[in-house]
Coordinates of C-alpha atoms in Angstrom, one line a residue:
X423 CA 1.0 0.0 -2.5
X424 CA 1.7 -1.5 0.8
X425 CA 0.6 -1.2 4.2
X426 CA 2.3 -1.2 7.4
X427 CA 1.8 -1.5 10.9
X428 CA 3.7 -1.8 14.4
X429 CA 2.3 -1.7 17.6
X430 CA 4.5 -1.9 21.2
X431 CA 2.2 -3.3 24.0
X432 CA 3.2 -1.8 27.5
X433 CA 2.9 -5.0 29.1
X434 CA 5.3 -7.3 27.5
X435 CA 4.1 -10.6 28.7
X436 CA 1.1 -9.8 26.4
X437 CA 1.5 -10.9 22.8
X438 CA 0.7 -8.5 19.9
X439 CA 0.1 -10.7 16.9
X440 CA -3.5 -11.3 17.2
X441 CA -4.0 -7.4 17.3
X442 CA -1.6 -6.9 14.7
X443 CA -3.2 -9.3 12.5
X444 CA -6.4 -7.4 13.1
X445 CA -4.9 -4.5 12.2
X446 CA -3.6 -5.3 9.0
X447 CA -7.2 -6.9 7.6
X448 CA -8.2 -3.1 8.4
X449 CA -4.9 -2.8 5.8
X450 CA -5.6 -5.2 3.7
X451 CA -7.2 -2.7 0.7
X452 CA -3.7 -1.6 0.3
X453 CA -2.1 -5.0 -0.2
X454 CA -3.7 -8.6 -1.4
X455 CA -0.4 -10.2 -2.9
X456 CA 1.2 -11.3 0.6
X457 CA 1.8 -10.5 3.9
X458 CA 3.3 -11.1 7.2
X459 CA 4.1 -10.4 11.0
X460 CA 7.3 -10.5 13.0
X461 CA 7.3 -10.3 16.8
X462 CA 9.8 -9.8 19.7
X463 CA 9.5 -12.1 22.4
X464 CA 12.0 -12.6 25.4
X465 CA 15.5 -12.4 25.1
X466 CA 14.8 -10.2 21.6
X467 CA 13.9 -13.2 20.1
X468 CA 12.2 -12.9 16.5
X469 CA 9.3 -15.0 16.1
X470 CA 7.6 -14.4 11.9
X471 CA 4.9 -15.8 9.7
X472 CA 4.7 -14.5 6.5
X473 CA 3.5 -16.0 2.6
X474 CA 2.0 -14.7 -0.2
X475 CA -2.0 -15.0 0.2
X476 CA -4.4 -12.5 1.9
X477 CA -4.4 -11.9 6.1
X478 CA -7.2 -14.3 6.2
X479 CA -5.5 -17.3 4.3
X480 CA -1.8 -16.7 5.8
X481 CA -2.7 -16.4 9.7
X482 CA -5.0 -18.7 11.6
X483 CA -5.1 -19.0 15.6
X484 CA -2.2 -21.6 15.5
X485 CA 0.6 -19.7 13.8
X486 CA -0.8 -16.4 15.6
X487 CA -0.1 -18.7 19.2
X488 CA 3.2 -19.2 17.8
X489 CA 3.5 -15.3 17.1
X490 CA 5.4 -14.3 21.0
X491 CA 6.5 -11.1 22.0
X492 CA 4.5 -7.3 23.5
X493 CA 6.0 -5.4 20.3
X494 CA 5.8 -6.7 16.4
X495 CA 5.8 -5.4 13.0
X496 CA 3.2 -6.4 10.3
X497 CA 3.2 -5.3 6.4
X498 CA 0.2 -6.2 3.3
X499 CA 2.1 -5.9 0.1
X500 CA 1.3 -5.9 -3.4
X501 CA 4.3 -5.5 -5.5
X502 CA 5.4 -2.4 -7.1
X503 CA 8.7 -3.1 -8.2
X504 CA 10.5 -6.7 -8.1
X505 CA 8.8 -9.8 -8.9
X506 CA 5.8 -11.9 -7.3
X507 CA 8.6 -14.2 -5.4
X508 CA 7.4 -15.6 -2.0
X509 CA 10.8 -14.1 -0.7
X510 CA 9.8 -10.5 -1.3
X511 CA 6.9 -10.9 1.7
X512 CA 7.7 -8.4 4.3
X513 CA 8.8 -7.6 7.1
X514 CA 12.4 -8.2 6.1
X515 CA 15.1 -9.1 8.8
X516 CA 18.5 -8.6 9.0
X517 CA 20.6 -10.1 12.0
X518 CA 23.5 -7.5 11.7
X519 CA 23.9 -5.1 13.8
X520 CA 21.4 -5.6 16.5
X521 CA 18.6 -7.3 14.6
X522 CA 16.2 -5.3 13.0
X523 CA 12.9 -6.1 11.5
X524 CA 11.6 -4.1 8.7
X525 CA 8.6 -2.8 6.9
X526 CA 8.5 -0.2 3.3
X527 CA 5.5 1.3 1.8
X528 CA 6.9 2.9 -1.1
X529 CA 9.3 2.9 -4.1
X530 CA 13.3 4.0 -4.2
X531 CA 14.5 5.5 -7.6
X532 CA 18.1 5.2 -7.1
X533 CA 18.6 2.0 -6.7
X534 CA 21.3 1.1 -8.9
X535 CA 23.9 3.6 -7.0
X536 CA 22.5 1.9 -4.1
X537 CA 23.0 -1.7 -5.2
X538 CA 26.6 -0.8 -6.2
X539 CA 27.3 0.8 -2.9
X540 CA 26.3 -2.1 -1.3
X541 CA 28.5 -4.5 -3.5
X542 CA 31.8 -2.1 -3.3
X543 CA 31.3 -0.6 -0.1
X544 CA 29.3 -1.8 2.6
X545 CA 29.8 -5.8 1.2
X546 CA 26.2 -6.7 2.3
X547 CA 24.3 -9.3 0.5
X548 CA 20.8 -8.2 -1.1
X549 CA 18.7 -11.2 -1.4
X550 CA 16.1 -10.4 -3.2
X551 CA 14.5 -7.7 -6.4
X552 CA 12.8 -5.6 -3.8
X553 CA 14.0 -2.2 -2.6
X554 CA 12.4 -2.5 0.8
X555 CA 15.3 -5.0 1.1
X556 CA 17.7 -2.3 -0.1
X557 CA 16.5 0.5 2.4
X558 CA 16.8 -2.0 5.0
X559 CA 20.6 -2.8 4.2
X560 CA 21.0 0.6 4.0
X561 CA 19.7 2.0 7.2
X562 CA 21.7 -1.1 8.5
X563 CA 25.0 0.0 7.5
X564 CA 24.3 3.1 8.7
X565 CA 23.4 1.8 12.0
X566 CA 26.3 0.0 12.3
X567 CA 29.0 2.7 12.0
X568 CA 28.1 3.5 15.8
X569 CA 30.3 -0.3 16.6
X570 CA 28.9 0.1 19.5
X571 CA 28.3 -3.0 22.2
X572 CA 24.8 -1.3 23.1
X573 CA 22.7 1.4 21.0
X574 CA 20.2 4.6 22.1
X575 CA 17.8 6.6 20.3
X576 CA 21.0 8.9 19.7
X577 CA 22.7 6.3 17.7
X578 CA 19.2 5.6 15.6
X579 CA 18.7 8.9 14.5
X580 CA 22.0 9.3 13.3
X581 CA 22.0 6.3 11.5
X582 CA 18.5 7.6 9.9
X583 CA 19.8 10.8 8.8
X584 CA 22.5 9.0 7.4
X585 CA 20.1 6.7 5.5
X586 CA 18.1 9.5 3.9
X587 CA 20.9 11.4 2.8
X588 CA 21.6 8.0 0.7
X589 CA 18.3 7.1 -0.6
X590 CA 15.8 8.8 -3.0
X591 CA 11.7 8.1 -3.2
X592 CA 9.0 7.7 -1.3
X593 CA 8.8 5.5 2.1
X594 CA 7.1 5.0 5.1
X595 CA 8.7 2.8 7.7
X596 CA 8.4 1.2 10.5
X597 CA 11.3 -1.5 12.6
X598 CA 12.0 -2.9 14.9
X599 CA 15.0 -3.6 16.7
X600 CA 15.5 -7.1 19.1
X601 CA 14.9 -6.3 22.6
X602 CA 14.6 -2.4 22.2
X603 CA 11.8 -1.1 20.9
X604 CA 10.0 0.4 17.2
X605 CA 9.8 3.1 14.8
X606 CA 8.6 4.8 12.3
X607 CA 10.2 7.7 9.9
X608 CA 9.2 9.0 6.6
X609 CA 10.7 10.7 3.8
X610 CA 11.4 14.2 3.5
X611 CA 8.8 14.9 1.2
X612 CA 6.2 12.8 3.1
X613 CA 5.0 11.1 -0.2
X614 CA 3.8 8.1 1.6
X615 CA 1.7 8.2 4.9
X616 CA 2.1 7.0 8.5
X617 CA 0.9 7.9 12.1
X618 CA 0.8 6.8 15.3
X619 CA -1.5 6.7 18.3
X620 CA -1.7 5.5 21.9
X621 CA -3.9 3.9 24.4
X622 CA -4.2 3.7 28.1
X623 CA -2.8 0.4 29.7
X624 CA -2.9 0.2 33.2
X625 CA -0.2 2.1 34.0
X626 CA 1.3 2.8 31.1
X627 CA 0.4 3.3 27.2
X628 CA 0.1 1.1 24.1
X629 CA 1.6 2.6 21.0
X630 CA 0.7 1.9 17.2
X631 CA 2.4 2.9 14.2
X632 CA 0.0 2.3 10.7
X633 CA -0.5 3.5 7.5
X634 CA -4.1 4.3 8.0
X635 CA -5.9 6.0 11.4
X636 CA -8.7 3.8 10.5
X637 CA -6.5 0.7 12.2
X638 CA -6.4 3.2 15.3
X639 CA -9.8 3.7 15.5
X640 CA -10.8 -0.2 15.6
X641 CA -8.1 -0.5 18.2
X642 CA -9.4 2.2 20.6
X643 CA -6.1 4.5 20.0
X644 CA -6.6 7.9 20.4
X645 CA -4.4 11.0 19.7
X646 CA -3.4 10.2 16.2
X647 CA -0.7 12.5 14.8
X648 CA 0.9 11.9 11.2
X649 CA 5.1 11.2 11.1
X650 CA 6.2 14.4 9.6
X651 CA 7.9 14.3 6.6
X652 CA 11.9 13.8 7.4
X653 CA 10.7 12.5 11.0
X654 CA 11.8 9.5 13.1
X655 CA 9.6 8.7 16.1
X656 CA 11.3 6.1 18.6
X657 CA 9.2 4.0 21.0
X658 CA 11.2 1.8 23.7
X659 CA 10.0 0.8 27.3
X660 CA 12.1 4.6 28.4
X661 CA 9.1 6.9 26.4
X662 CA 8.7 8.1 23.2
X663 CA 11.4 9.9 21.2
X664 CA 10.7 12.2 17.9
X665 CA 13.2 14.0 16.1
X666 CA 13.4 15.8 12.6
X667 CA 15.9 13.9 10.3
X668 CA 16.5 15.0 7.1
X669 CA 16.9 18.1 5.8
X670 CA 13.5 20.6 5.1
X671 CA 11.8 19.7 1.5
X672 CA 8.8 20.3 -0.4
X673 CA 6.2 18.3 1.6
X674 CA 3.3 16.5 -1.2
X675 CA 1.9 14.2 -0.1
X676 CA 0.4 11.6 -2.6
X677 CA -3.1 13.2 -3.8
X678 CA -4.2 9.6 -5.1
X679 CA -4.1 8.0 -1.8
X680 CA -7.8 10.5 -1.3
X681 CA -8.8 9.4 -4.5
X682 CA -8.4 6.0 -4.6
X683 CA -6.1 4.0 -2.1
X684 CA -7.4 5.2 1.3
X685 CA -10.3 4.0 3.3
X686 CA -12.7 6.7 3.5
X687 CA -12.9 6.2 7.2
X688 CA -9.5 7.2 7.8
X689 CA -8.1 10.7 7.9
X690 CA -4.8 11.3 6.5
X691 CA -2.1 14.6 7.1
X692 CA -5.2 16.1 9.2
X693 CA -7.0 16.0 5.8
X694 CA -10.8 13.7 6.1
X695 CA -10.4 11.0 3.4
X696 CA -13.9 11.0 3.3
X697 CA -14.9 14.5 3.2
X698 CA -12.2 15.2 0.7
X699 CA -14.0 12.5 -1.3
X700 CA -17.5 14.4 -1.0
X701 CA -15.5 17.8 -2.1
X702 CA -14.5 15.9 -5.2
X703 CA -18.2 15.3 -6.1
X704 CA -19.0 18.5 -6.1
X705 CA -16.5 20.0 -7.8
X706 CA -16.8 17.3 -10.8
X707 CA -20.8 18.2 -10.5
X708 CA -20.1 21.8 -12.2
X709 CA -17.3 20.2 -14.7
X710 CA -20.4 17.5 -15.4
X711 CA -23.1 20.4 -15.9
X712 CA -20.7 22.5 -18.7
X713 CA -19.8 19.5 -20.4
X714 CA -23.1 17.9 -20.5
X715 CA -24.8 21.6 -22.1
X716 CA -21.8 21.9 -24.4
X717 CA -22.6 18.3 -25.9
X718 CA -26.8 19.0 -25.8
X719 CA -27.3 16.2 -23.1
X720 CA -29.5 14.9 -20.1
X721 CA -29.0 12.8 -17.3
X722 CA -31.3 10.5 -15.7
X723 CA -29.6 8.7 -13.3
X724 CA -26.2 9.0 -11.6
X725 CA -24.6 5.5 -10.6
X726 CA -21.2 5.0 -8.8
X727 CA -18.7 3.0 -9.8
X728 CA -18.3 0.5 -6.1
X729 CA -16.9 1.3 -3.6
X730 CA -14.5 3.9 -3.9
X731 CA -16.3 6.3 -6.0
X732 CA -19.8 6.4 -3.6
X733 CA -19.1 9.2 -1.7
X734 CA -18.2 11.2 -4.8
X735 CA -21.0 10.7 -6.6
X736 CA -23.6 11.0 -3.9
X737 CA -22.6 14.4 -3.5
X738 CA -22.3 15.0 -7.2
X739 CA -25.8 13.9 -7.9
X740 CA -27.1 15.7 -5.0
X741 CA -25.6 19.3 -6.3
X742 CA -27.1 18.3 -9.7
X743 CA -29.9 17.0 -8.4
X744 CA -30.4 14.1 -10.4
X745 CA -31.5 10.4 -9.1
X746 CA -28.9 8.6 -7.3
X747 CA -29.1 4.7 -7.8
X748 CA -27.0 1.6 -6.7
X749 CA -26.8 0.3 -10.5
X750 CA -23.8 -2.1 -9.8
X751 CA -23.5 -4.8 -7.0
X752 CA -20.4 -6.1 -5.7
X753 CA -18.9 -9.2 -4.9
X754 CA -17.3 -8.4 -2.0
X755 CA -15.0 -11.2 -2.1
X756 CA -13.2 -10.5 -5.0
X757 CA -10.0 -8.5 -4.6
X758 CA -9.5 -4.4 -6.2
X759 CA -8.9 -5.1 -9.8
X760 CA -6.6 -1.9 -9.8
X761 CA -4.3 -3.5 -7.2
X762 CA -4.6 -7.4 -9.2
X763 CA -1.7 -8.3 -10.6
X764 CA -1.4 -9.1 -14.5
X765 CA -4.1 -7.6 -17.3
X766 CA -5.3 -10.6 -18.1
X767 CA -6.7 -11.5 -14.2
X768 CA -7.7 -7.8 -14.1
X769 CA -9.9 -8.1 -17.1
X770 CA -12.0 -11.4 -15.9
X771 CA -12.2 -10.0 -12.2
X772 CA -14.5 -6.8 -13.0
X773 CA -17.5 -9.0 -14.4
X774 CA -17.1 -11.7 -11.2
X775 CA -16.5 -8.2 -9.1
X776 CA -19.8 -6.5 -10.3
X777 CA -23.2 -7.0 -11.6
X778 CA -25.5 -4.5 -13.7
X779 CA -29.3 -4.7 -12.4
X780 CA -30.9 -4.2 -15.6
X781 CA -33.8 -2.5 -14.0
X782 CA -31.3 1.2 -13.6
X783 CA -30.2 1.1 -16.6
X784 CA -32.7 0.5 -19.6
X785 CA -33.8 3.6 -21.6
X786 CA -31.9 5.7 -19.8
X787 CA -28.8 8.0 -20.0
X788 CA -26.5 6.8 -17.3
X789 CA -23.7 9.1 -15.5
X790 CA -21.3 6.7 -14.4
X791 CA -19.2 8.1 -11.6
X792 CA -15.7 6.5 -11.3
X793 CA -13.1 7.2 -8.9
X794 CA -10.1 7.5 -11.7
X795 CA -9.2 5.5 -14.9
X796 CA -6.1 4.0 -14.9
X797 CA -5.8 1.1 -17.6
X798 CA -9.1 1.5 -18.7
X799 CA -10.0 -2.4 -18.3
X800 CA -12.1 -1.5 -15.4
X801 CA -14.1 1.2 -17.5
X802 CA -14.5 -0.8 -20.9
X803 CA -15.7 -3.9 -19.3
X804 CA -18.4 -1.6 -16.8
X805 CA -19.4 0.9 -19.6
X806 CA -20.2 -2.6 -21.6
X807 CA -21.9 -4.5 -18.7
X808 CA -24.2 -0.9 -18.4
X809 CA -24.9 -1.3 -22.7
X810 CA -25.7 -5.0 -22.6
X811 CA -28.6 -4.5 -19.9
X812 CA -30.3 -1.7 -22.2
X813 CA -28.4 1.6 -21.2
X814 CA -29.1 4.1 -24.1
X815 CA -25.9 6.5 -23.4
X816 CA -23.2 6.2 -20.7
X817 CA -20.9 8.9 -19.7
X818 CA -18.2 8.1 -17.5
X819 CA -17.3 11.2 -15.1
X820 CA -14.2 10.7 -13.3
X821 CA -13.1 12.0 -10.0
X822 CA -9.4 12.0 -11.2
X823 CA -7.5 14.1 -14.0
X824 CA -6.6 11.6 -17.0
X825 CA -3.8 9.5 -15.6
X826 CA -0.9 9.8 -18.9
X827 CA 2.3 9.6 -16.3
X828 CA 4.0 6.8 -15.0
X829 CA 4.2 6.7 -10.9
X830 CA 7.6 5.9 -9.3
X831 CA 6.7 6.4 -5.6
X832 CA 4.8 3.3 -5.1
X833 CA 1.8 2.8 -7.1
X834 CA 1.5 0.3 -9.8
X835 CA 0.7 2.0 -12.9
X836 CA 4.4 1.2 -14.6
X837 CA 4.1 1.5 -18.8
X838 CA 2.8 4.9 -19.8
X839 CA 1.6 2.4 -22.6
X840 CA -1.0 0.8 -20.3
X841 CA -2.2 4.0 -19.2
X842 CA -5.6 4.7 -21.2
X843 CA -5.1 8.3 -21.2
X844 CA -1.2 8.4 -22.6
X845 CA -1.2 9.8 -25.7
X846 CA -5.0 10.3 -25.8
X847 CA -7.2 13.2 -25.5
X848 CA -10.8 13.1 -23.8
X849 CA -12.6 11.5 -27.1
X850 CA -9.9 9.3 -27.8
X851 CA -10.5 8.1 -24.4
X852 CA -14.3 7.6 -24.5
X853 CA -13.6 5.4 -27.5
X854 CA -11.1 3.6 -25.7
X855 CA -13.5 2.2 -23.1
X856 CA -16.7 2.2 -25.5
X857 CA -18.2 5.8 -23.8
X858 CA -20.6 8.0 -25.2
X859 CA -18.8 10.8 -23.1
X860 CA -16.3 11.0 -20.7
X861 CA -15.6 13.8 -18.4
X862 CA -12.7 14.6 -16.0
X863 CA -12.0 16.5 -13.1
X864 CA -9.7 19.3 -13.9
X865 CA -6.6 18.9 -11.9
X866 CA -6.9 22.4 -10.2
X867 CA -10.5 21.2 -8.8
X868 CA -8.9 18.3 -7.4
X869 CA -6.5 19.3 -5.5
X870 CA -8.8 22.8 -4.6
X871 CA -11.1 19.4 -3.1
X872 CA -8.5 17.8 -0.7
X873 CA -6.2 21.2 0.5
X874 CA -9.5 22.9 1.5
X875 CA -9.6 20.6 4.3
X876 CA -5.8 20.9 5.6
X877 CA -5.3 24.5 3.7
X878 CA -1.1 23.9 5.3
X879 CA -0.3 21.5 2.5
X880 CA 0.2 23.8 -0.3
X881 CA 1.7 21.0 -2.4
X882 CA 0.6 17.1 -3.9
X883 CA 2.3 15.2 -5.9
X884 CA 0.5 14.5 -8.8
X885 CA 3.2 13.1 -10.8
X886 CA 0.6 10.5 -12.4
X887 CA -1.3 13.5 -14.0
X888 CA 1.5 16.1 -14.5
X889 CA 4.6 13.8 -15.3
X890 CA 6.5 16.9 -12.7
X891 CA 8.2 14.4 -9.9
X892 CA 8.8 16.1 -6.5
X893 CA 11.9 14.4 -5.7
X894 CA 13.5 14.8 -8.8
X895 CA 16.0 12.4 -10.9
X896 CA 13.5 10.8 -12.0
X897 CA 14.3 10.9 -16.6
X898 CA 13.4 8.8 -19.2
X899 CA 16.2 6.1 -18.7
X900 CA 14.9 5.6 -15.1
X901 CA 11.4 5.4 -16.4
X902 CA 12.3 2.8 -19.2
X903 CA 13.9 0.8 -16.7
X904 CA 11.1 0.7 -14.9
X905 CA 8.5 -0.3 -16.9
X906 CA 11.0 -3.1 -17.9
X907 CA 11.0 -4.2 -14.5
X908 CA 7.2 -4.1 -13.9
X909 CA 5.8 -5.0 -17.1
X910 CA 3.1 -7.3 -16.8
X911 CA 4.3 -10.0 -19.4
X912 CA 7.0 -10.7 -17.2
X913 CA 4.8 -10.8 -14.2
X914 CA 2.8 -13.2 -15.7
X915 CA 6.0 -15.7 -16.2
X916 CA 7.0 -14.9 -12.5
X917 CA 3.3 -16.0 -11.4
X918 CA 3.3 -19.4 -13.0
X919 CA 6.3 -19.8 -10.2
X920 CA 3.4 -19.4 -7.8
X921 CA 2.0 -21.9 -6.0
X922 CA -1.3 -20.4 -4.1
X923 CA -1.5 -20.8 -0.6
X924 CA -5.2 -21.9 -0.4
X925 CA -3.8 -24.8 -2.7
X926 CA -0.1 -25.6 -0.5
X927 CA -2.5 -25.8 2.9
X928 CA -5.2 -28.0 1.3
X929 CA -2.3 -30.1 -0.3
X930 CA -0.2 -30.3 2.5
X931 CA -1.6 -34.3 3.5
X932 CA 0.4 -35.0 0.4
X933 CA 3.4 -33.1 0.4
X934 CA 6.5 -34.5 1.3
X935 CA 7.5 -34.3 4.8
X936 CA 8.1 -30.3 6.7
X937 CA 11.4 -30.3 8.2
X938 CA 11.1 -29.4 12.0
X939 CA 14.4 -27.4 13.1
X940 CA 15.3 -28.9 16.5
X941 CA 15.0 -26.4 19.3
X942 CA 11.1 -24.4 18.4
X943 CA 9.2 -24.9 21.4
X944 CA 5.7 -23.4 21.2
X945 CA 5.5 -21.6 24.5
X946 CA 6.6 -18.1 25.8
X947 CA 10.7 -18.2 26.3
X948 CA 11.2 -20.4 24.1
X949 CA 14.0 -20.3 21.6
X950 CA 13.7 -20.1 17.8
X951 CA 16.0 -21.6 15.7
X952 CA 17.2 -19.7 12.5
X953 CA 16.5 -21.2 8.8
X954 CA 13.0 -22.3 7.5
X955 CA 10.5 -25.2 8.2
X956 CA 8.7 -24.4 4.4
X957 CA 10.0 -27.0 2.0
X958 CA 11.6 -25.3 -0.9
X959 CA 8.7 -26.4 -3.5
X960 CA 6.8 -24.1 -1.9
X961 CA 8.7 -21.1 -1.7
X962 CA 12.3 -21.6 -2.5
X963 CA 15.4 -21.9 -0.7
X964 CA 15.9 -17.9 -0.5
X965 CA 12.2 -17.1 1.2
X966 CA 13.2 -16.7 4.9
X967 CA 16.8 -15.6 5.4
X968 CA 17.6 -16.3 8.7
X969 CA 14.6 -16.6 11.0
X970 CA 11.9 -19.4 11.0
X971 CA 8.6 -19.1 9.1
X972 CA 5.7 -20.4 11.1
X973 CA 3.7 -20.0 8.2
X974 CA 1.4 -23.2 8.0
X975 CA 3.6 -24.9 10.6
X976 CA 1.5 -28.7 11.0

């Protein structure tokens, strides 16, 4: 899961990175493993900072001053396919044609065709293991069959179309091109979301482009209207330019963005994260009542699962009218476990995430309400925590169908192995995680929960819960491959390449000296000189091909 964001000022001697950088801490649920911003200053001059590390580590006021430019592109990412590598922090660049800056939420599946088109056909150079990097090369290419001196908005969405007729997956874009403008597309099945929104500016407007309407709401943009699948929206200092792409298919959007990923705050494909949250609780509240009479048992208090799964179970409890009690309290600064990368971190982050308050739980039957189980550390290590502080049963209700299917369009659930529910039914499960019960939504009742509210989708993909893939290609060799390439062993060895960015900046009295490129002034016009001011110990000789990195610039 990613999150992107891109936002064209109408006044370009105002710079965007401080509002971008807002932005993506509204993002930053989507992404904790790095992130970065790239502006467009004069000239169509590309100024970036970008690392691995959250919003709040990576960006202070200093390399946000250095940030200059009225349009810029930001991205939160936490790795679905590739490695942890400082080099795969987004946006990506690429100087030919034109200069475009680039950020991908989402996942290609034909990327080996791709790769080899590259090599044989287009000669570009991919850099790195991501495929953000790929779609980027691509698009390029594309763009630059115009050989054209200067481009228009003609040119771009023939170079688009081009592009999806290539690629495969899921993605939601947004680039930007030196000294022209932004945009945003989507792919033809609209797997991935993205929207845009504007705002009055003196005499003109301010666009944005996110993932989420939640960062247009904290930015006072109004009129937020979803990318439609296949759709390219252009934004230069002309207007505003929208055209359909790619060919009609199946639109399905991703049904676990509403039951996990998404801030309930934001609204999603015209459907309310929120209330399609509260629909979930009370559909599971009838699945909870049959199964509950069919195993002879009673319920004393219903407890969420924080955050995710409150609204859910508020509802739930309400229906069934049953006690609702905060049982668990968070540790708000420690990361999603879902979105931490490797097992082993996973594991020892839910007992620093959460704490049991004895005082809910002893003598009593406990309904724990959970937005999905993935893994199943999460619920082993929660239904214990409820057990050690006197709970006499727990029964885990989940707001999500069991999970047995690997997902390929973005999400990082890779080895059906890992998956609690592969190869399990429900009672296997419950023993799985230590549960007395566990209960699942049925997968009809979910998606009954989030079309209700935008009754025009007809399709999601639920590829985690079915194994059906909307996009097709998608076999057991790809799948294999996968899970190869995401495993979490070999995360693990990739990580010990890592060094942590609280640990570089408090350690940078003793490192050895940052090499200043000549020519980086730190004032509007200035020019920026190409190659990067991070000494390779930090994060390698590949991390910033061809434009400076301000990140933790003394």
């Amino acid at each position: 899961m990613c999150g992107i964001l891109g936002l064209f000022l109408h006044d370009p001697n105002v710079d965007s990175a401080s509002e971008i950088c807002e932005g993506l801490s509204l993002l930053q649920h989507r992404g904790q493993d790095a992130c970065g911003i790239v502006t467009c200053g004069p000239k169509g001059r590309f100024y970036q900072c970008k690392a691995n590390g959250m919003v709040r580590d990576v960006f202070d006021s200093g390399s946000i001053a250095r940030l200059i430019g009225g349009m810029g592109v930001g991205h939160v990412r936490y790795p679905t396919a590739g490695s942890f590598n400082n080099a795969e922090a987004q946006p990506f660049y690429v100087n030919s044609p034109y200069g475009i800056v680039f950020a991908h939420n989402g996942n290609l599946i034909n990327t080996s065709s791709l790769l080899q088109f590259m090599d044989a056909t287009a000669h570009r150079h991919i850099n790195t293991s991501s495929d953000s990097e790929l779609l980027l090369n691509i698009f390029a290419n594309n763009l630059q069959q115009t050989g054209k001196f200067r481009i228009n908005e003609e040119d771009i969405f023939t170079a688009l179309s081009g592009m999806m007729q290539q690629v495969k997956g899921a993605y939601a874009c947004v680039a930007m091109l030196a000294g022209f403008g932004i945009m945003a597309f989507r792919d033809p099945n609209g797997i991935r979301p993205v929207g845009m929104a504007v705002r009055k500016s003196g005499t003109g407007n301010d666009y944005l482009f996110s993932s989420e309407s939640v960062v247009a709401d904290a930015g006072g943009f109004a009129e937020w209207q979803d990318v439609k699948p296949g759709e390219a929206v252009i934004i230069t200092r002309s207007g505003v330019s929208r055209r359909q792409v790619a060919r009609p298919a199946t639109f399905a959007p991703d049904i676990f963005e509403y039951v996990y990923f998404a801030r309930p705050d934001s609204v999603l494909d015209g459907i309310s994260v929120y209330r399609s949250r509260m629909a979930m609780g009370d559909a599971l509240a009838d699945e909870v009542k049959r199964v509950l009479a069919e195993n002879n048992l009673t319920v004393d208090v219903v407890i969420p699962v924080p955050d995710t799964s409150r609204v859910a179970a508020l509802n739930l409890a309400q229906k069934l009218q049953l006690p609702y009690r905060e049982g668990f309290v968070k540790n708000r600064y420690v990361g999603r476990t879902f979105i931490m990368p490797g097992q082993e971190m996973r594991k020892k982050n839910v007992r620093r995430k959460l704490n049991a308050m004895a005082l809910e739980f002893v003598g009593k039957n406990v309904l724990l309400v959970d937005d999905s189980i993935v893994r199943g550390t999460t619920s082993k290590e929660i239904v214990q925590m409820a057990k050690d502080v006197g709970a006499k049963k727990v029964i885990v209700a989940s707001c999500a169908p069991p999970i047995r299917f690997s997902n390929v369009y973005g999400i990082d659930m890779p080895s059906r192995n890992e998956l609690v529910a592969h190869g399990r039914d429900t009672k296997s499960i419950a023993s799985a995680i230590g549960a007395d019960v566990v209960i699942f939504q049925t997968l009809q009742d979910l998606i009954d929960s989030v079309r209700q509210i935008n009754p025009a989708i007809t399709t999601f993909d639920c590829s985690v819960f079915t194994g059906d893939y909307v996009t097709g290609d998608v076999d057991e060799q790809y799948l294999s491959h996968l899970e190869n390439l995401r495993a979490d062993n070999v995360r693990d060895k990739t990580m010990g390449m890592i060094v942590d960015v609280k640990s570089i900046a408090n350690d940078r009295s003793n490192a050895l000296p940052v090499i200043k490129n000549d020519g980086w002034v730190n004032d509007r016009g200035s020019d920026v000189t190409l190659g990067s001011d991070i000494r390779s110990t930090v994060n390698g000789s590949d991390d910033t091909v061809g434009l400076h990195n301000t990140w933790n610039t003394n």
